[in-house]
Tab-separated table of C-alpha atoms in Angstrom:
chain	number	residue	atom	x	y	z
A	1	MET	CA	-7.774	55.153	11.849
A	2	THR	CA	-6.086	51.830	11.981
A	3	VAL	CA	-5.280	50.695	15.267
A	4	ALA	CA	-0.891	51.498	14.709
A	5	ASP	CA	-2.269	55.455	13.863
A	6	LYS	CA	-4.521	55.153	17.417
A	7	LEU	CA	-0.977	54.755	18.728
A	8	ASN	CA	0.692	57.455	17.360
A	9	PRO	CA	0.532	60.469	19.365
A	10	GLU	CA	1.960	62.294	16.323
A	11	THR	CA	-1.921	61.286	14.378
A	12	PRO	CA	-3.455	65.341	14.360
A	13	GLU	CA	-7.231	64.533	13.554
A	14	THR	CA	-9.990	62.265	12.996
A	15	GLU	CA	-11.339	62.002	9.296
A	16	SER	CA	-14.245	64.464	10.397
A	17	GLY	CA	-11.275	66.843	10.697
A	18	GLU	CA	-11.959	67.214	14.232
A	19	PRO	CA	-9.202	65.976	17.021
A	20	GLU	CA	-8.494	62.931	18.361
A	21	GLU	CA	-7.329	61.569	21.613
A	22	PRO	CA	-3.883	59.478	21.062
A	23	ILE	CA	-4.453	55.894	22.613
A	24	LYS	CA	-2.701	56.391	25.914
A	25	LYS	CA	0.529	53.875	26.379
A	26	ARG	CA	2.629	53.244	29.886
A	27	LYS	CA	6.063	54.267	28.989
A	28	ASN	CA	7.736	51.210	29.888
A	29	GLY	CA	5.006	48.218	28.762
A	30	LEU	CA	6.470	45.196	27.926
A	31	TYR	CA	4.783	45.287	24.280
A	32	PRO	CA	6.321	48.154	21.933
A	33	GLY	CA	3.627	48.009	19.919
A	34	VAL	CA	0.329	46.549	18.237
A	35	SER	CA	1.136	44.163	14.480
A	36	ASP	CA	-1.697	44.547	12.211
A	37	GLU	CA	-2.538	41.035	12.547
A	38	LEU	CA	-2.775	40.975	16.382
A	39	ALA	CA	-5.327	44.290	15.916
A	40	ASP	CA	-7.793	42.622	13.159
A	41	SER	CA	-7.973	39.215	15.143
A	42	MET	CA	-8.853	41.809	18.447
A	43	LYS	CA	-12.318	43.276	15.786
A	44	SER	CA	-13.450	40.885	14.800
A	45	GLY	CA	-15.141	37.414	16.930
A	46	TRP	CA	-17.364	38.840	19.581
A	47	ALA	CA	-20.538	38.017	20.579
A	48	ASP	CA	-23.551	41.197	20.558
A	49	THR	CA	-23.876	42.015	24.183
A	50	GLU	CA	-26.538	44.747	23.549
A	51	LEU	CA	-28.857	45.110	26.448
A	52	HIS	CA	-33.000	45.116	25.082
A	53	ASP	CA	-34.603	44.194	28.245
A	54	LEU	CA	-33.835	47.020	30.125
A	55	GLN	CA	-35.970	48.854	32.445
A	56	PRO	CA	-36.361	52.559	33.548
A	57	VAL	CA	-34.303	53.522	37.389
A	58	GLU	CA	-36.230	53.289	40.595
A	59	GLN	CA	-35.705	57.110	40.614
A	60	ALA	CA	-36.543	57.739	36.687
A	61	GLU	CA	-39.946	59.462	36.942
A	62	HIS	CA	-38.731	61.340	40.123
A	63	THR	CA	-35.251	62.885	38.176
A	64	ALA	CA	-37.824	63.543	35.410
A	65	ARG	CA	-40.036	65.360	38.160
A	66	ARG	CA	-37.249	67.614	39.639
A	67	ARG	CA	-35.965	68.494	35.518
A	68	ALA	CA	-39.568	69.949	35.016
A	69	ALA	CA	-38.607	72.318	38.250
A	70	LEU	CA	-35.502	73.678	36.828
A	71	SER	CA	-36.526	74.094	33.415
A	72	ALA	CA	-38.959	75.596	35.140
A	73	ARG	CA	-36.946	78.278	37.842
A	74	PHE	CA	-34.679	79.257	34.298
A	75	PRO	CA	-36.868	79.306	31.326
A	76	GLY	CA	-35.021	79.685	27.887
A	77	GLU	CA	-31.524	79.099	29.325
A	78	ARG	CA	-29.411	76.313	28.324
A	79	LEU	CA	-28.392	74.775	31.422
A	80	VAL	CA	-25.640	72.439	32.128
A	81	ILE	CA	-24.851	69.864	34.995
A	82	PRO	CA	-21.697	67.394	34.407
A	83	ALA	CA	-21.683	64.258	36.429
A	84	GLY	CA	-16.958	64.849	36.719
A	85	ASN	CA	-14.134	63.132	36.006
A	86	LEU	CA	-12.270	60.920	37.272
A	87	LYS	CA	-9.393	62.698	39.792
A	88	THR	CA	-5.280	60.901	39.687
A	89	ARG	CA	-5.091	59.395	43.219
A	90	SER	CA	-1.434	58.126	42.064
A	91	ASN	CA	0.779	57.855	38.684
A	92	ASP	CA	-2.405	55.984	36.725
A	93	THR	CA	-4.306	55.038	39.281
A	94	GLU	CA	-7.461	56.822	39.665
A	95	TYR	CA	-9.641	57.458	42.931
A	96	PRO	CA	-13.036	55.513	43.195
A	97	PHE	CA	-15.847	57.945	40.936
A	98	ARG	CA	-18.890	59.689	42.840
A	99	ALA	CA	-20.327	61.520	40.732
A	100	SER	CA	-21.771	65.149	40.911
A	101	VAL	CA	-24.675	65.184	43.551
A	102	GLU	CA	-26.023	67.776	41.009
A	103	TYR	CA	-25.858	65.538	38.564
A	104	ALA	CA	-26.735	62.183	40.032
A	105	TYR	CA	-29.984	64.788	41.757
A	106	LEU	CA	-32.004	65.213	37.940
A	107	THR	CA	-30.332	61.890	35.988
A	108	GLY	CA	-29.631	59.215	38.389
A	109	ASN	CA	-26.822	58.279	36.132
A	110	LEU	CA	-23.275	57.832	38.121
A	111	THR	CA	-20.605	57.599	35.472
A	112	GLU	CA	-17.970	59.810	34.623
A	113	ASP	CA	-17.546	62.258	32.258
A	114	GLY	CA	-21.575	62.723	31.743
A	115	VAL	CA	-23.115	66.227	31.467
A	116	LEU	CA	-26.839	67.247	31.134
A	117	VAL	CA	-28.337	69.530	29.384
A	118	LEU	CA	-31.242	71.211	29.135
A	119	GLU	CA	-31.392	73.283	25.899
A	120	PRO	CA	-35.032	75.359	26.007
A	121	THR	CA	-37.405	75.480	23.554
A	122	THR	CA	-40.681	77.326	22.866
A	123	ASP	CA	-42.372	75.085	26.273
A	124	GLY	CA	-39.464	74.335	28.114
A	125	HIS	CA	-36.558	72.478	27.697
A	126	LYS	CA	-35.349	69.791	26.267
A	127	ALA	CA	-32.656	67.347	28.178
A	128	THR	CA	-30.416	65.225	27.065
A	129	ILE	CA	-27.764	63.106	28.508
A	130	TYR	CA	-24.062	62.805	27.137
A	131	LEU	CA	-22.478	60.690	28.294
A	132	LEU	CA	-19.295	58.505	27.484
A	133	PRO	CA	-20.750	55.449	24.423
A	134	ARG	CA	-19.612	52.027	24.797
A	135	SER	CA	-15.767	51.344	24.499
A	136	ASP	CA	-14.630	51.216	20.628
A	137	ARG	CA	-13.537	47.811	19.287
A	138	GLU	CA	-13.063	48.756	15.343
A	139	ASN	CA	-10.203	51.151	16.564
A	140	GLY	CA	-8.729	48.599	19.553
A	141	GLU	CA	-10.151	51.313	22.554
A	142	PHE	CA	-11.545	48.542	23.899
A	143	TRP	CA	-8.699	46.635	24.746
A	144	LEU	CA	-5.393	49.531	24.989
A	145	SER	CA	-6.691	52.327	26.642
A	146	GLY	CA	-6.460	51.936	30.191
A	147	GLN	CA	-9.626	53.409	30.558
A	148	GLY	CA	-11.258	50.775	27.864
A	149	GLU	CA	-13.572	48.245	28.503
A	150	LEU	CA	-11.439	44.828	28.932
A	151	TRP	CA	-9.611	47.362	31.063
A	152	VAL	CA	-12.074	48.948	33.999
A	153	GLY	CA	-15.306	47.262	32.739
A	154	ARG	CA	-18.285	47.735	30.200
A	155	ARG	CA	-20.718	50.531	30.006
A	156	HIS	CA	-23.698	50.868	28.125
A	157	SER	CA	-24.637	52.029	25.361
A	158	LEU	CA	-26.394	55.452	24.843
A	159	THR	CA	-29.366	53.827	24.183
A	160	GLU	CA	-29.134	51.462	26.856
A	161	SER	CA	-29.004	54.379	28.519
A	162	GLU	CA	-32.303	56.524	27.402
A	163	ARG	CA	-34.274	53.572	28.457
A	164	LEU	CA	-32.795	53.277	31.880
A	165	TYR	CA	-32.367	56.819	33.030
A	166	GLY	CA	-36.017	58.235	30.178
A	167	ILE	CA	-33.737	60.744	28.944
A	168	PRO	CA	-32.243	61.069	24.909
A	169	ALA	CA	-28.057	59.935	25.020
A	170	SER	CA	-25.657	60.697	22.901
A	171	ASP	CA	-21.914	61.362	22.550
A	172	VAL	CA	-20.596	62.695	25.186
A	173	ARG	CA	-17.194	63.987	23.229
A	174	GLU	CA	-18.907	65.620	20.689
A	175	LEU	CA	-20.180	68.521	23.739
A	176	PRO	CA	-17.801	70.343	24.037
A	177	ALA	CA	-17.390	71.625	20.566
A	178	ALA	CA	-21.315	72.373	19.827
A	179	LEU	CA	-20.653	74.273	23.578
A	180	ARG	CA	-18.427	76.316	22.041
A	181	GLU	CA	-21.175	77.054	19.453
A	182	ALA	CA	-23.753	77.629	21.785
A	183	THR	CA	-25.558	81.321	21.357
A	184	GLY	CA	-27.877	82.485	24.398
A	185	PRO	CA	-27.639	82.863	27.438
A	186	VAL	CA	-26.489	79.491	29.970
A	187	ARG	CA	-25.479	78.202	33.367
A	188	VAL	CA	-23.011	75.828	34.591
A	189	VAL	CA	-22.953	73.606	37.864
A	190	ARG	CA	-18.837	75.180	38.149
A	191	GLY	CA	-16.001	72.962	40.010
A	192	TYR	CA	-16.327	69.162	38.320
A	193	ASP	CA	-15.792	69.928	34.680
A	194	ALA	CA	-12.585	72.103	33.625
A	195	GLY	CA	-13.475	71.133	29.744
A	196	ILE	CA	-16.801	71.319	30.129
A	197	GLU	CA	-16.258	74.819	31.623
A	198	ALA	CA	-13.123	75.973	28.613
A	199	ALA	CA	-15.752	75.068	26.277
A	200	LEU	CA	-18.402	77.660	28.144
A	201	THR	CA	-15.739	80.049	29.383
A	202	ASP	CA	-17.232	83.513	27.122
A	203	LYS	CA	-20.598	82.081	28.159
A	204	VAL	CA	-21.353	82.398	31.610
A	205	THR	CA	-21.174	84.860	34.793
A	206	ALA	CA	-19.986	83.195	38.066
A	207	GLU	CA	-22.789	84.574	39.806
A	208	ARG	CA	-25.725	83.324	36.954
A	209	ASP	CA	-23.729	79.991	37.308
A	210	GLU	CA	-23.989	80.539	41.264
A	211	GLU	CA	-27.659	81.045	41.402
A	212	LEU	CA	-28.480	77.620	39.881
A	213	ARG	CA	-25.847	75.929	42.163
A	214	VAL	CA	-27.861	77.311	44.956
A	215	PHE	CA	-31.413	76.440	42.995
A	216	LEU	CA	-30.436	72.612	43.272
A	217	SER	CA	-28.761	72.678	46.859
A	218	GLU	CA	-32.522	74.041	47.913
A	219	ALA	CA	-34.977	72.151	45.708
A	220	ARG	CA	-33.179	69.052	47.974
A	221	LEU	CA	-33.921	70.723	51.005
A	222	VAL	CA	-37.170	67.866	50.848
A	223	LYS	CA	-37.179	64.511	50.657
A	224	ASP	CA	-39.444	62.157	47.959
A	225	GLU	CA	-40.663	59.640	48.883
A	226	PHE	CA	-37.835	57.826	46.828
A	227	GLU	CA	-35.378	59.796	48.830
A	228	VAL	CA	-36.932	59.172	52.062
A	229	GLY	CA	-36.677	55.373	51.068
A	230	GLU	CA	-33.566	55.654	50.291
A	231	LEU	CA	-31.807	57.059	53.354
A	232	GLN	CA	-33.800	54.655	54.779
A	233	LYS	CA	-31.811	51.751	53.425
A	234	ALA	CA	-28.734	53.741	54.545
A	235	VAL	CA	-29.106	53.867	58.158
A	236	ASP	CA	-30.814	50.552	58.103
A	237	SER	CA	-27.259	49.202	56.761
A	238	THR	CA	-25.728	51.605	58.664
A	239	VAL	CA	-26.947	49.952	61.804
A	240	ARG	CA	-26.116	46.364	61.101
A	241	GLY	CA	-22.868	48.047	60.682
A	242	PHE	CA	-22.830	49.579	64.307
A	243	GLU	CA	-23.296	45.558	65.713
A	244	ASP	CA	-20.910	44.339	63.319
A	245	VAL	CA	-18.560	46.552	65.382
A	246	VAL	CA	-19.565	45.773	69.083
A	247	ARG	CA	-19.414	42.087	68.022
A	248	VAL	CA	-15.299	42.985	67.753
A	249	LEU	CA	-14.026	45.226	69.732
A	250	ASP	CA	-12.145	42.348	71.352
A	251	LYS	CA	-9.768	42.399	68.180
A	252	ALA	CA	-10.374	45.774	67.906
A	253	GLU	CA	-8.779	46.137	71.611
A	254	ALA	CA	-5.342	44.214	70.187
A	255	THR	CA	-5.258	46.274	67.369
A	256	SER	CA	-6.462	49.405	66.863
A	257	GLU	CA	-9.328	51.935	65.823
A	258	ARG	CA	-8.402	50.744	61.949
A	259	TYR	CA	-10.191	47.365	63.026
A	260	ILE	CA	-13.582	49.398	63.807
A	261	GLU	CA	-12.667	51.459	61.087
A	262	GLY	CA	-12.202	47.829	58.201
A	263	THR	CA	-15.446	46.276	59.998
A	264	PHE	CA	-18.110	49.349	59.495
A	265	PHE	CA	-16.580	48.716	55.774
A	266	LEU	CA	-16.787	45.666	54.994
A	267	ARG	CA	-20.739	45.988	55.786
A	268	ALA	CA	-20.959	49.505	53.902
A	269	ARG	CA	-19.431	48.399	50.523
A	270	VAL	CA	-20.937	45.271	50.912
A	271	GLU	CA	-24.490	46.282	51.017
A	272	GLY	CA	-23.344	49.646	49.659
A	273	ASN	CA	-21.685	52.011	47.327
A	274	ASP	CA	-19.354	53.236	50.446
A	275	VAL	CA	-18.993	54.714	53.679
A	276	GLY	CA	-20.543	58.210	53.071
A	277	TYR	CA	-17.835	59.916	54.714
A	278	GLY	CA	-14.764	58.645	56.735
A	279	SER	CA	-15.815	56.478	59.494
A	280	ILE	CA	-14.532	58.670	62.988
A	281	CYS	CA	-13.464	55.625	65.179
A	282	ALA	CA	-11.996	57.691	68.497
A	283	ALA	CA	-11.401	55.674	71.651
A	284	GLY	CA	-10.577	57.882	75.036
A	285	PRO	CA	-9.094	60.511	74.276
A	286	HIS	CA	-9.449	60.937	70.401
A	287	ALA	CA	-13.121	60.893	71.390
A	288	THR	CA	-12.955	64.778	71.952
A	289	THR	CA	-11.992	65.468	67.825
A	290	LEU	CA	-14.457	66.496	66.544
A	291	HIS	CA	-13.028	64.733	62.697
A	292	TRP	CA	-11.136	61.668	64.230
A	293	VAL	CA	-10.179	60.338	61.490
A	294	ARG	CA	-7.217	58.802	60.773
A	295	ASN	CA	-8.042	56.096	63.586
A	296	ASP	CA	-4.449	54.157	64.470
A	297	GLY	CA	-5.379	55.016	68.007
A	298	PRO	CA	-5.455	51.940	70.453
A	299	VAL	CA	-8.941	50.751	71.519
A	300	ARG	CA	-8.718	50.105	76.101
A	301	SER	CA	-10.932	48.963	77.799
A	302	GLY	CA	-12.183	51.366	79.929
A	303	ASP	CA	-12.227	53.854	77.859
A	304	LEU	CA	-15.174	55.628	75.289
A	305	LEU	CA	-15.554	54.683	71.794
A	306	LEU	CA	-17.360	57.356	69.863
A	307	LEU	CA	-18.618	56.125	66.641
A	308	ASP	CA	-19.844	58.327	63.954
A	309	ALA	CA	-20.220	56.834	60.359
A	310	GLY	CA	-22.970	56.193	57.652
A	311	VAL	CA	-23.229	53.887	54.773
A	312	GLU	CA	-23.878	55.071	51.537
A	313	THR	CA	-26.385	54.090	49.395
A	314	HIS	CA	-25.582	52.668	45.576
A	315	THR	CA	-27.683	55.608	44.752
A	316	LEU	CA	-25.584	58.216	47.000
A	317	TYR	CA	-27.923	58.794	49.538
A	318	THR	CA	-25.914	58.885	52.872
A	319	ALA	CA	-26.965	57.558	56.876
A	320	ASP	CA	-24.911	59.907	59.308
A	321	ILE	CA	-25.198	58.217	63.167
A	322	THR	CA	-23.326	58.409	65.959
A	323	ARG	CA	-22.983	56.183	69.242
A	324	THR	CA	-20.813	56.503	72.135
A	325	LEU	CA	-19.593	53.501	73.255
A	326	PRO	CA	-18.086	51.758	76.759
A	327	VAL	CA	-15.367	49.818	75.483
A	328	ASN	CA	-15.810	47.448	78.307
A	329	GLY	CA	-19.461	47.242	77.619
A	330	ARG	CA	-19.654	49.406	80.942
A	331	PHE	CA	-19.774	53.423	81.395
A	332	THR	CA	-17.922	54.278	84.713
A	333	GLU	CA	-19.858	56.817	87.021
A	334	ILE	CA	-18.446	60.077	85.094
A	335	GLN	CA	-17.983	59.014	81.494
A	336	LYS	CA	-22.243	58.065	82.919
A	337	GLN	CA	-23.078	61.507	84.216
A	338	VAL	CA	-21.384	63.217	80.802
A	339	TYR	CA	-23.955	60.403	78.260
A	340	ASP	CA	-26.956	60.886	80.302
A	341	ALA	CA	-26.365	64.950	79.895
A	342	VAL	CA	-26.062	64.422	76.043
A	343	TYR	CA	-28.841	62.288	75.807
A	344	GLU	CA	-30.586	64.745	77.420
A	345	ALA	CA	-30.017	67.586	74.403
A	346	GLN	CA	-30.653	65.048	72.397
A	347	GLU	CA	-33.873	64.698	73.475
A	348	ALA	CA	-34.695	67.778	73.957
A	349	GLY	CA	-33.406	68.687	70.120
A	350	ILE	CA	-35.430	65.650	68.697
A	351	ALA	CA	-38.933	67.083	70.592
A	352	ALA	CA	-37.794	70.178	68.756
A	353	VAL	CA	-38.084	69.091	65.498
A	354	GLN	CA	-41.632	70.192	64.256
A	355	PRO	CA	-43.312	71.087	61.022
A	356	GLY	CA	-43.269	75.151	61.128
A	357	GLY	CA	-41.584	75.581	63.541
A	358	LYS	CA	-37.607	77.219	62.782
A	359	TYR	CA	-34.916	74.701	62.278
A	360	ARG	CA	-33.158	76.717	64.216
A	361	ASP	CA	-35.198	75.516	67.250
A	362	PHE	CA	-33.659	72.032	68.010
A	363	HIS	CA	-30.034	73.263	68.225
A	364	ASP	CA	-31.378	75.968	70.829
A	365	ALA	CA	-33.284	73.047	73.001
A	366	ALA	CA	-30.374	70.636	72.934
A	367	GLN	CA	-27.689	73.292	73.417
A	368	ARG	CA	-29.840	74.524	76.735
A	369	VAL	CA	-29.478	71.450	78.927
A	370	LEU	CA	-26.433	71.295	77.857
A	371	ALA	CA	-25.438	75.333	78.883
A	372	GLU	CA	-27.691	74.130	82.494
A	373	ARG	CA	-25.721	71.212	83.168
A	374	VAL	CA	-22.308	72.125	83.259
A	375	VAL	CA	-23.422	75.479	84.994
A	376	GLU	CA	-25.172	73.086	87.251
A	377	TRP	CA	-21.564	71.021	87.847
A	378	GLY	CA	-19.899	73.502	88.311
A	379	LEU	CA	-17.555	74.099	85.578
A	380	VAL	CA	-18.893	77.666	84.725
A	381	GLU	CA	-20.712	80.449	86.359
A	382	GLY	CA	-24.096	80.779	85.959
A	383	PRO	CA	-26.994	81.964	85.825
A	384	VAL	CA	-27.727	79.972	82.550
A	385	GLU	CA	-29.027	82.948	79.811
A	386	ARG	CA	-25.775	84.442	80.705
A	387	VAL	CA	-23.726	81.153	79.487
A	388	LEU	CA	-25.644	81.070	76.273
A	389	GLU	CA	-25.912	85.039	75.696
A	390	LEU	CA	-22.236	84.654	75.120
A	391	GLY	CA	-22.035	80.938	74.579
A	392	LEU	CA	-19.664	80.246	76.630
A	393	GLN	CA	-20.821	76.024	76.702
A	394	ARG	CA	-19.151	75.923	74.000
A	395	ARG	CA	-15.731	75.195	73.962
A	396	TRP	CA	-17.185	72.566	75.323
A	397	THR	CA	-20.374	71.631	73.123
A	398	LEU	CA	-18.214	72.286	70.110
A	399	HIS	CA	-20.373	72.263	67.503
A	400	GLY	CA	-23.812	72.796	65.949
A	401	THR	CA	-26.188	70.407	66.837
A	402	GLY	CA	-26.847	69.192	63.199
A	403	HIS	CA	-27.335	69.819	59.286
A	404	MET	CA	-29.474	68.780	56.836
A	405	LEU	CA	-28.933	64.962	55.286
A	406	GLY	CA	-29.741	63.718	51.973
A	407	LEU	CA	-26.976	62.804	48.566
A	408	ASP	CA	-24.342	65.219	51.121
A	409	VAL	CA	-23.857	64.811	54.453
A	410	HIS	CA	-23.930	67.855	55.500
A	411	ASP	CA	-25.996	68.349	52.212
A	412	CYS	CA	-27.420	72.086	50.258
A	413	ALA	CA	-24.968	73.159	51.354
A	414	ALA	CA	-24.673	75.850	49.192
A	415	ALA	CA	-29.016	76.913	50.238
A	416	ARG	CA	-29.505	80.625	51.049
A	417	THR	CA	-29.508	80.856	54.772
A	418	GLU	CA	-32.738	82.356	55.197
A	419	THR	CA	-34.180	79.167	53.357
A	420	TYR	CA	-31.668	76.701	55.795
A	421	VAL	CA	-30.318	77.913	59.361
A	422	GLU	CA	-33.517	81.116	59.343
A	423	GLY	CA	-35.648	78.794	57.341
A	424	THR	CA	-38.530	77.069	58.639
A	425	LEU	CA	-39.634	72.673	58.738
A	426	GLU	CA	-41.334	71.047	56.453
A	427	PRO	CA	-42.752	67.240	55.638
A	428	GLY	CA	-39.635	65.925	54.059
A	429	MET	CA	-36.622	67.354	55.600
A	430	VAL	CA	-34.232	64.670	56.899
A	431	LEU	CA	-31.717	66.273	59.488
A	432	THR	CA	-29.370	65.151	61.872
A	433	VAL	CA	-29.982	65.843	65.547
A	434	GLU	CA	-26.352	65.482	67.059
A	435	PRO	CA	-25.396	67.278	70.489
A	436	GLY	CA	-22.239	66.433	71.941
A	437	LEU	CA	-19.656	67.037	74.793
A	438	TYR	CA	-15.795	67.581	74.868
A	439	PHE	CA	-13.445	67.560	77.466
A	440	GLN	CA	-9.708	68.365	75.725
A	441	ALA	CA	-7.636	65.649	77.786
A	442	ASP	CA	-5.041	69.380	78.505
A	443	ASP	CA	-8.116	70.752	79.924
A	444	LEU	CA	-7.080	72.136	82.815
A	445	THR	CA	-10.893	74.301	83.624
A	446	VAL	CA	-12.141	71.119	83.896
A	447	PRO	CA	-11.650	68.678	86.357
A	448	GLU	CA	-9.177	65.623	86.131
A	449	GLU	CA	-11.911	62.775	85.842
A	450	TYR	CA	-14.069	65.213	83.145
A	451	ARG	CA	-10.149	64.972	81.185
A	452	GLY	CA	-9.931	63.338	78.160
A	453	ILE	CA	-13.880	62.017	77.896
A	454	GLY	CA	-16.314	63.132	74.922
A	455	VAL	CA	-19.266	62.032	73.688
A	456	ARG	CA	-21.507	62.392	71.212
A	457	ILE	CA	-25.121	61.208	69.985
A	458	GLU	CA	-26.847	61.593	65.996
A	459	ASP	CA	-30.209	60.934	65.018
A	460	ASP	CA	-31.094	60.880	61.311
A	461	ILE	CA	-34.524	62.435	61.780
A	462	LEU	CA	-37.199	63.020	59.681
A	463	VAL	CA	-39.974	65.926	59.637
A	464	THR	CA	-43.264	64.479	59.128
A	465	GLU	CA	-46.735	65.965	58.983
A	466	ASP	CA	-47.408	65.749	63.183
A	467	GLY	CA	-44.070	65.967	64.136
A	468	ASN	CA	-41.088	63.288	63.681
A	469	ARG	CA	-39.900	60.114	62.669
A	470	ASN	CA	-36.571	59.256	64.030
A	471	LEU	CA	-35.258	57.153	61.198
A	472	SER	CA	-32.141	55.585	63.136
A	473	ASP	CA	-34.431	54.519	66.270
A	474	GLY	CA	-32.979	51.100	65.249
A	475	LEU	CA	-29.967	51.881	67.869
A	476	PRO	CA	-30.093	52.607	71.800
A	477	ARG	CA	-29.840	55.631	72.933
A	478	THR	CA	-29.931	55.874	76.489
A	479	SER	CA	-26.969	54.493	78.896
A	480	ALA	CA	-28.938	51.701	79.985
A	481	GLU	CA	-30.398	50.823	77.031
A	482	VAL	CA	-26.707	50.854	75.082
A	483	GLU	CA	-25.714	48.293	77.930
A	484	SER	CA	-27.952	46.071	77.515
A	485	TRP	CA	-27.628	45.884	73.918
A	486	MET	CA	-23.304	45.679	73.882
A	487	ALA	CA	-24.708	42.614	76.276
A	488	SER	CA	-26.751	40.546	74.007
A	489	LEU	CA	-24.260	41.447	70.860
A	490	LYS	CA	-20.939	40.017	72.936
A	491	GLY	CA	-23.387	37.189	74.067
């Protein structure tokens, strides 16, 4: 097929008879076409850039073990796990791509359009990773397509990908036709690749596919050594990002919460892949809005800044840390009272994170402390047992005290309730402990001095064989430590 054919949308099919997508042209592009002479020129004169000395990615041995566990769970069934596709942001620009966590967990590959297929064999499964090969130079794709190599960068060849991920690789463009012809039971992880799902539409059921998704979510409850190491990297970068923010609070006062967001984002992009979620840079009464990500408000001396942010590593593991900081470096008396109560609740919550204990123990322990404080301050009538039974403290505590952490900031969300919230803690689990108190600016049930104060303290906790380890203990937590730390960073 010539370059001219590829640019002609009327071209129906390739020489093999399969329809081939024409190279899309911009409607108002400045070049009306490509001459045969230019097309011939672009086909030749390029050096061989195949990479021959690639080593497997660091997690390859772990992804192989994870695929083996998946194979053992669903013997005799074809399993299809897509990475997902690019999503349009506006017109002909796309959002940055992030692979599905299920695909990343099982392969280590993070490129768009990839699909992992486990085909059943007599003794397990054969894994194949289906990827886009390097863009074609013969038909002009590499320089004419908006996703060609000269536009968005070089892709790995299929041979290179096999070396990197330890999985045989094939051209993903051939996969839909193969799946349409597949026989026997099939399961697919839904919601990431409409084309793959369409090819399997008469072969899968929602119930069976959900069982696959649940299994892959529960498999991530206990982290292996590679995952713990990646989470520690994410946390360490996040600690440095919080230090960056404290150093520029004067500039944030002169501008807005956006300066804080941008400062942390710089650290995330320099040391990691991105932020793991939209940073919450909530100053003053915005701190009482749990997911304040507009970050367009003023930063004022005398107010508190609630910063909830996390760096995501290049392998997509994210930290999730919150600190509530006095903008001018010193807590007022009422701010300190609220902060110290939240710190006491967090201490109780962290102490309850123990192997063999119930998952929800840390939540119950933290909520009890906060209920005791709001009764003590006269904000709600006791006794404390009544408050907890009726959940009356929730007017000011609002949310649960933590969640699993990993490839998703709220990791393992599809796990069954009996294995997650009602489950038992095991060594290798990583969760957040993040109690908070939030007094809305318009809450007439509390004295005026409380209104507009929001405090949350959040750390990332690893369950160990003999207790727990605070992965984020590089950041201070007590009110006195916070003030001293801020003073040292501000010089």
